[in-house]
Amino acid sequence: SKTVEVFDSVEDHLALLKKCFDFEQIKKMVAMPDFSIVYDSMSGVQGPYARRIVEKELGAAPGSATNADPREDFGGKDSPWHGHADPNLTYAVELVKTMGLDKGGNKIATEKPPPAFGAAADGDADRNMILSSQFFVSPSDSLAMIVANASLIPQFKDGLKGCARSMPTSGAVDLVAQKLGIECFETPTGWKFFGNLMDSGNPTYFPDTKVYTPFICGEESFGTGADHVREKDGMWAVLAWLQILAAKSEAAGKLVTVEDVAKEHWKEFGRNYYARYDYEGVDKPKAEEMMKKMSEMSIGGTAVQGMKIKCNDVFEYKDPVDGSVSKNQGIRIIFEDGSRIIFRLSGTGVAGATIRLYLEKYEPASGDLGKHQFEVVKPLAAIALEISKLKEFTGRNEPTVIT
């Protein structure tokens, strides 16, 4: 006869995460009187994990895990996010409001003080958004700050050997890797490229390659992970932040917040102001024509609206592990001051295509680090629209989503 074993995947994941983090240290911070947490699962699969780990294991107050009952439609059109379980400022409207922000990341008044820590998960729980009271940290910065503070995470007690970001993700983590003296890779968008780096030196797959693990990686699209699994892991990212805050709070003798860590980080490394504009549902042939014309441009050495362009190219990547080459991975326009404009085209079948525009402006540690990131990159957006003629090709005056 055959038997069917039913197992609780939450317990399996928890057992793995306990090998990565010091739960007792995190519990001490969670028990501090001025600490509070909201983890919004947006009616996705993270709900049972959030209740079990955040509330039961770490001791957060009941109700800290919000929208924690999974629904097949992620809450549907009647939910505040209309069933679009995406952890960003635009769609995670309930959490963002609770944390005292609007969808532009601006501070708003709240009925009661915002929690000290906020996080959101997407529908399948692999992505994450991190906030503190009236403060949003971009995914690019989040990656850089986790890498910079990896020594506080037990999983990396013997040190990191490598890190990686997708090409559109800001170069914030590159600055950290340079200081730490570890390898940093700029890959095409797609977790498979990180997976190869995680498999480096694996005797089964790539026995003759250099080993880049222990390893942390991430994307600007709110995905963060490490080599404990070969996929982005939203709960891991949240616990990584809680571990960093717990260690810093213990050392300081008072609660240290995400905002505190971010400001400390920028004072050391400078700040990569960053935003992504998504133009969804545009005419695909027109979008392809726009991308083709940009790919044929040679504008290095010219100036647009007062900013001098260093170079432009179409990004391609040679994988250091399996030697494969990935071409046509996005258009890069890089300026003399290190600022970047990136264009990528994402096909969405019958709904047309999505043009993704990434904007990055670097401000050194000696500069003004307290500006609003979406405002800082607006001049770059104007330059991007002039170069691409996006309005002429798509008829769009505004992006659908800004993150």
Coordinates of C-alpha atoms in Angstrom, one line a residue:
S1 CA 0.0 0.0 0.0
K2 CA 1.0 3.6 -0.5
T3 CA 1.0 6.4 2.0
V4 CA 0.7 10.1 1.5
E5 CA 2.6 12.3 4.0
V6 CA 1.1 15.7 4.6
F7 CA 3.7 18.1 6.0
D8 CA 3.7 21.7 7.1
S9 CA 6.0 23.8 4.8
V10 CA 6.0 26.6 7.3
E11 CA 7.9 24.5 9.8
D12 CA 10.4 23.4 7.1
H13 CA 11.1 27.0 6.2
L14 CA 11.3 28.1 9.8
A15 CA 13.9 25.3 10.5
L16 CA 16.0 26.6 7.7
L17 CA 15.7 30.2 8.7
K18 CA 16.8 29.3 12.3
K19 CA 20.1 28.2 10.8
C20 CA 20.5 31.7 9.2
F21 CA 19.4 34.0 12.1
D22 CA 19.7 34.4 15.8
F23 CA 16.0 34.3 16.7
E24 CA 16.7 34.9 20.4
Q25 CA 18.4 38.2 19.7
I26 CA 15.5 39.3 17.4
K27 CA 13.0 38.3 20.1
K28 CA 14.7 40.7 22.6
M29 CA 14.2 43.6 20.2
V30 CA 10.6 42.6 19.4
A31 CA 9.9 42.7 23.2
M32 CA 11.2 46.3 23.5
P33 CA 8.4 48.6 24.5
D34 CA 8.9 51.0 21.6
F35 CA 9.1 48.3 18.9
S36 CA 6.1 47.3 16.9
I37 CA 5.8 45.6 13.5
V38 CA 3.3 45.2 10.7
Y39 CA 3.9 42.5 8.1
D40 CA 1.3 42.7 5.3
S41 CA 0.9 39.5 3.2
M42 CA -1.6 41.1 0.9
S43 CA -3.8 37.9 1.0
G44 CA -0.9 35.9 -0.5
V45 CA 0.8 32.7 0.6
Q46 CA 3.1 34.5 3.1
G47 CA 0.2 34.8 5.6
P48 CA 0.7 31.5 7.5
Y49 CA 4.4 32.0 7.5
A50 CA 4.1 35.6 8.9
R51 CA 1.7 34.5 11.7
R52 CA 3.9 31.5 12.6
I53 CA 7.3 33.3 12.5
V54 CA 6.6 36.9 13.3
E55 CA 3.8 36.5 15.9
K56 CA 4.3 33.1 17.4
E57 CA 8.1 32.5 17.1
L58 CA 9.3 36.1 17.5
G59 CA 6.5 37.2 19.9
A60 CA 5.1 40.1 18.0
A61 CA 1.6 41.3 19.1
P62 CA -1.3 39.4 17.7
G63 CA -2.5 41.1 14.5
S64 CA 1.0 42.1 13.5
A65 CA 0.6 39.8 10.5
T66 CA -2.1 41.6 8.5
N67 CA -4.1 40.3 5.5
A68 CA -2.6 36.9 6.5
D69 CA -5.4 34.7 5.2
P70 CA -4.4 33.5 1.7
R71 CA -7.0 34.0 -1.1
E72 CA -6.7 32.6 -4.6
D73 CA -7.5 36.1 -6.0
F74 CA -5.2 37.9 -3.5
G75 CA -8.2 39.8 -2.1
G76 CA -9.8 40.5 -5.5
K77 CA -11.1 43.8 -6.8
D78 CA -12.7 44.7 -3.5
S79 CA -9.3 44.7 -1.6
P80 CA -7.5 48.1 -1.2
W81 CA -4.9 46.8 -3.7
H82 CA -7.6 45.4 -6.1
G83 CA -6.0 41.9 -6.0
H84 CA -2.7 43.2 -7.2
A85 CA -0.4 41.7 -4.5
D86 CA 2.7 43.7 -5.3
P87 CA 4.9 45.0 -2.4
N88 CA 5.5 48.6 -3.5
L89 CA 4.3 52.1 -2.6
T90 CA 1.6 52.0 -5.4
Y91 CA -0.1 48.8 -4.6
A92 CA 0.6 48.0 -0.9
V93 CA -1.7 50.9 0.0
E94 CA -2.9 49.6 3.3
L95 CA 0.6 49.1 4.8
V96 CA 1.9 52.3 3.2
K97 CA -0.8 54.3 4.8
T98 CA -0.3 52.6 8.2
M99 CA 3.3 53.5 8.0
G100 CA 2.5 57.2 7.5
L101 CA 3.3 57.5 3.8
D102 CA 1.5 58.1 0.5
K103 CA 2.2 56.3 -2.8
G104 CA 4.8 59.0 -3.6
G105 CA 6.7 58.2 -0.4
N106 CA 5.6 61.5 1.2
K107 CA 4.8 61.7 4.9
I108 CA 1.1 61.9 5.8
A109 CA -0.7 62.3 9.1
T110 CA -1.9 59.1 10.8
E111 CA -4.6 58.4 13.4
K112 CA -2.1 56.7 15.7
P113 CA 1.7 56.5 15.6
P114 CA 3.0 54.3 12.8
P115 CA 4.7 51.1 13.7
A116 CA 8.5 51.0 14.1
F117 CA 8.9 48.4 11.3
G118 CA 6.8 47.6 8.3
A119 CA 7.1 45.0 5.6
A120 CA 5.0 43.6 2.7
A121 CA 5.1 40.4 0.7
D122 CA 3.8 39.7 -2.8
G123 CA 1.4 36.9 -3.7
D124 CA 3.9 34.1 -3.8
A125 CA 6.0 35.5 -0.9
D126 CA 9.3 35.8 -2.7
R127 CA 9.5 39.6 -2.8
N128 CA 9.6 42.2 0.0
M129 CA 9.2 45.9 0.8
I130 CA 10.8 47.3 3.9
L131 CA 9.7 50.5 5.8
S132 CA 10.0 52.1 9.1
S133 CA 7.8 54.9 10.6
Q134 CA 7.2 57.3 7.7
F135 CA 10.3 56.0 5.9
F136 CA 10.7 53.9 2.8
V137 CA 13.9 52.2 1.8
S138 CA 14.3 51.4 -1.9
P139 CA 15.1 47.7 -2.8
S140 CA 18.4 48.8 -4.3
D141 CA 19.4 50.5 -1.0
S142 CA 18.0 47.6 1.0
L143 CA 20.3 45.2 -0.8
A144 CA 23.3 47.4 -0.2
M145 CA 22.5 47.9 3.5
I146 CA 22.1 44.1 4.1
V147 CA 25.4 43.4 2.4
A148 CA 27.1 46.3 4.4
N149 CA 25.8 44.8 7.6
A150 CA 26.1 41.1 6.8
S151 CA 28.6 40.5 9.6
L152 CA 25.7 41.0 12.0
I153 CA 23.8 38.0 10.5
P154 CA 24.9 34.6 11.8
Q155 CA 24.5 33.1 8.3
F156 CA 27.6 35.1 7.2
K157 CA 29.7 34.8 10.4
D158 CA 32.6 33.6 8.3
G159 CA 32.2 36.5 5.8
L160 CA 30.7 37.1 2.4
K161 CA 32.5 36.0 -0.8
G162 CA 30.3 37.6 -3.3
C163 CA 27.2 39.7 -4.1
A164 CA 25.2 40.6 -7.2
R165 CA 22.5 42.9 -8.5
S166 CA 20.5 43.0 -11.7
M167 CA 21.8 45.6 -14.2
P168 CA 18.9 48.0 -13.6
T169 CA 19.4 47.9 -9.9
S170 CA 21.3 50.9 -8.5
G171 CA 25.1 50.7 -8.0
A172 CA 24.7 51.2 -4.2
V173 CA 25.8 47.6 -3.5
D174 CA 28.9 48.0 -5.8
L175 CA 30.2 50.7 -3.4
V176 CA 29.8 48.4 -0.4
A177 CA 31.4 45.4 -2.2
Q178 CA 34.4 47.6 -3.1
K179 CA 34.9 48.5 0.5
L180 CA 34.5 44.9 1.7
G181 CA 36.8 43.6 -1.0
I182 CA 34.4 41.1 -2.3
E183 CA 33.2 40.2 -5.9
C184 CA 30.2 42.1 -7.1
F185 CA 28.4 41.0 -10.3
E186 CA 26.0 43.0 -12.6
T187 CA 23.7 40.5 -14.2
P188 CA 20.7 40.7 -16.6
T189 CA 17.3 40.7 -14.9
G190 CA 16.3 37.2 -13.9
W191 CA 17.1 35.1 -10.9
K192 CA 18.7 32.3 -12.9
F193 CA 21.8 34.4 -13.3
F194 CA 22.1 34.6 -9.5
G195 CA 21.5 30.9 -9.3
N196 CA 24.5 30.1 -11.5
L197 CA 26.7 32.3 -9.2
M198 CA 25.3 30.4 -6.2
D199 CA 26.3 27.1 -7.9
S200 CA 29.8 28.3 -8.5
G201 CA 32.3 25.6 -7.4
N202 CA 29.5 23.1 -6.9
P203 CA 31.2 19.7 -7.5
T204 CA 28.0 18.4 -9.3
Y205 CA 27.6 21.3 -11.7
F206 CA 30.6 23.6 -11.9
P207 CA 33.5 21.9 -10.0
D208 CA 36.2 23.9 -11.8
T209 CA 34.9 27.5 -11.2
K210 CA 35.7 30.0 -8.5
V211 CA 33.5 29.9 -5.5
Y212 CA 31.4 33.0 -4.8
T213 CA 29.4 31.8 -1.9
P214 CA 28.4 32.8 0.9
F215 CA 26.5 35.2 -1.4
I216 CA 23.7 37.9 -1.2
C217 CA 21.9 39.2 -4.3
G218 CA 18.9 41.3 -5.2
E219 CA 16.9 43.2 -7.8
E220 CA 15.3 46.6 -7.9
S221 CA 11.9 44.9 -8.3
F222 CA 11.8 44.1 -4.6
G223 CA 13.5 40.7 -4.7
T224 CA 16.3 39.9 -2.2
G225 CA 18.0 36.6 -1.3
A226 CA 21.0 34.6 -0.4
D227 CA 22.4 31.2 -1.1
H228 CA 20.4 29.4 1.5
V229 CA 17.9 28.7 -1.3
R230 CA 18.3 29.3 -5.1
E231 CA 15.4 31.8 -5.2
K232 CA 14.5 35.2 -3.8
D233 CA 12.9 34.8 -0.3
G234 CA 10.7 37.6 1.1
M235 CA 10.7 36.2 4.7
W236 CA 14.5 35.9 4.6
A237 CA 14.8 39.6 3.6
V238 CA 12.5 40.7 6.5
L239 CA 14.4 38.6 9.0
A240 CA 17.8 39.9 7.7
W241 CA 16.6 43.4 8.4
L242 CA 15.2 42.4 11.8
Q243 CA 18.5 40.7 12.6
I244 CA 20.5 43.8 11.7
L245 CA 18.2 46.1 13.7
A246 CA 18.3 43.7 16.7
A247 CA 22.1 43.6 16.7
K248 CA 22.4 47.3 16.4
S249 CA 19.7 48.0 19.0
E250 CA 21.5 45.6 21.5
A251 CA 24.8 47.4 20.9
A252 CA 23.2 50.9 21.2
G253 CA 21.0 50.1 24.3
K254 CA 18.0 51.6 22.5
L255 CA 15.8 50.8 19.5
V256 CA 17.6 51.4 16.1
T257 CA 15.3 51.7 13.1
V258 CA 15.5 51.2 9.4
E259 CA 15.7 54.9 8.9
D260 CA 18.6 55.1 11.4
V261 CA 20.5 52.4 9.4
A262 CA 19.8 54.1 6.1
K263 CA 21.1 57.5 7.2
E264 CA 24.2 55.9 8.7
H265 CA 24.8 54.0 5.5
W266 CA 24.5 57.1 3.3
K267 CA 26.9 59.1 5.5
E268 CA 29.5 56.4 4.7
F269 CA 28.8 55.5 1.1
G270 CA 26.8 58.4 -0.3
R271 CA 23.3 57.9 -1.7
N272 CA 22.1 56.5 -5.0
Y273 CA 18.9 58.3 -5.6
Y274 CA 16.7 56.0 -7.6
A275 CA 13.3 55.5 -9.2
R276 CA 11.6 53.2 -11.8
Y277 CA 8.9 54.4 -14.1
D278 CA 6.7 51.7 -15.7
Y279 CA 4.7 52.5 -18.8
E280 CA 2.3 49.6 -18.9
G281 CA 0.2 48.3 -21.8
V282 CA 1.9 50.3 -24.6
D283 CA 1.7 49.4 -28.2
K284 CA 4.4 46.7 -28.6
P285 CA 5.5 47.4 -32.2
K286 CA 5.9 51.1 -31.4
A287 CA 7.8 50.3 -28.2
E288 CA 10.1 47.9 -30.1
E289 CA 10.7 50.6 -32.7
M290 CA 11.7 53.1 -30.0
M291 CA 14.1 50.6 -28.4
K292 CA 15.7 49.8 -31.8
K293 CA 16.3 53.4 -32.5
M294 CA 17.9 53.9 -29.2
S295 CA 20.1 50.9 -29.6
E296 CA 21.5 52.4 -32.8
M297 CA 22.4 55.7 -31.2
S298 CA 26.0 56.7 -30.3
I299 CA 25.7 59.7 -28.0
G300 CA 28.8 59.3 -25.8
G301 CA 30.5 62.7 -25.4
T302 CA 27.4 64.7 -26.1
A303 CA 25.4 66.7 -23.5
V304 CA 21.6 66.7 -23.0
Q305 CA 20.0 69.4 -20.8
G306 CA 23.4 70.3 -19.4
M307 CA 24.4 66.7 -18.4
K308 CA 27.4 65.2 -20.3
I309 CA 27.0 61.6 -21.4
K310 CA 30.0 59.3 -20.9
C311 CA 28.7 56.4 -22.9
N312 CA 25.7 54.4 -24.1
D313 CA 25.3 50.8 -25.0
V314 CA 23.1 47.7 -25.2
F315 CA 23.9 45.6 -22.1
E316 CA 25.2 42.1 -22.5
Y317 CA 26.5 39.6 -19.9
K318 CA 29.0 36.8 -20.1
D319 CA 28.3 34.4 -17.2
P320 CA 31.5 33.8 -15.2
V321 CA 30.2 30.3 -14.2
D322 CA 28.9 28.6 -17.3
G323 CA 30.4 31.0 -19.9
S324 CA 27.1 31.7 -21.6
V325 CA 26.5 35.1 -23.2
S326 CA 23.2 37.0 -22.8
K327 CA 22.7 39.8 -25.3
N328 CA 20.2 42.7 -25.7
Q329 CA 19.5 43.0 -22.0
G330 CA 18.6 46.7 -21.9
I331 CA 19.8 50.1 -23.0
R332 CA 22.2 51.9 -20.8
I333 CA 23.0 55.6 -20.9
I334 CA 25.8 56.5 -18.4
F335 CA 26.7 60.1 -17.5
E336 CA 30.1 61.6 -16.5
D337 CA 28.9 62.0 -12.9
G338 CA 27.9 58.3 -12.6
S339 CA 24.2 58.9 -13.1
R340 CA 22.4 56.3 -15.2
I341 CA 19.3 56.0 -17.4
I342 CA 18.2 52.4 -18.3
F343 CA 15.5 51.3 -20.7
R344 CA 14.1 47.8 -20.8
L345 CA 11.1 46.4 -22.7
S346 CA 9.0 43.7 -21.1
G347 CA 6.4 41.9 -23.2
T348 CA 3.0 41.1 -21.6
G349 CA 1.2 39.2 -24.4
V350 CA -2.1 40.4 -25.5
A351 CA -1.9 43.4 -23.0
G352 CA 0.8 44.9 -25.1
A353 CA 4.2 45.7 -23.6
T354 CA 5.7 47.5 -20.6
I355 CA 8.5 50.0 -21.0
R356 CA 10.6 50.2 -17.8
L357 CA 12.6 53.3 -17.3
Y358 CA 15.2 53.3 -14.5
L359 CA 16.7 56.5 -13.2
E360 CA 19.8 56.8 -10.9
K361 CA 21.6 59.8 -9.6
Y362 CA 24.5 59.4 -7.2
E363 CA 25.1 61.9 -4.4
P364 CA 28.4 61.6 -2.5
A365 CA 28.5 61.3 1.3
S366 CA 29.5 65.0 1.4
G367 CA 26.4 66.1 -0.5
D368 CA 22.7 66.5 0.3
L369 CA 21.5 63.1 1.4
G370 CA 18.0 64.0 2.7
K371 CA 16.2 64.9 -0.5
H372 CA 13.2 63.0 -1.8
Q373 CA 14.4 60.4 -4.3
F374 CA 11.6 60.8 -6.8
E375 CA 12.2 64.5 -7.0
V376 CA 16.0 64.1 -7.4
V377 CA 15.6 61.9 -10.5
K378 CA 13.0 64.1 -12.3
P379 CA 15.7 65.9 -14.4
L380 CA 17.0 62.6 -15.5
A381 CA 13.5 61.5 -16.5
A382 CA 13.2 64.6 -18.7
I383 CA 16.5 63.7 -20.4
A384 CA 15.3 60.1 -20.9
L385 CA 12.1 61.3 -22.5
E386 CA 14.0 63.7 -24.8
I387 CA 16.5 61.0 -25.9
S388 CA 13.9 58.2 -26.4
K389 CA 11.0 60.3 -27.7
L390 CA 8.8 58.0 -25.6
K391 CA 5.8 60.4 -25.7
E392 CA 5.9 60.4 -29.5
F393 CA 6.1 56.6 -29.7
T394 CA 3.6 55.7 -27.0
G395 CA 1.3 58.7 -26.6
R396 CA 2.0 58.5 -22.8
N397 CA 2.6 61.6 -20.8
E398 CA 2.9 59.9 -17.4
P399 CA 4.1 56.5 -16.2
T400 CA 1.5 54.0 -14.9
V401 CA 3.5 53.2 -11.8
I402 CA 6.5 54.8 -10.1
T403 CA 8.5 52.8 -7.6

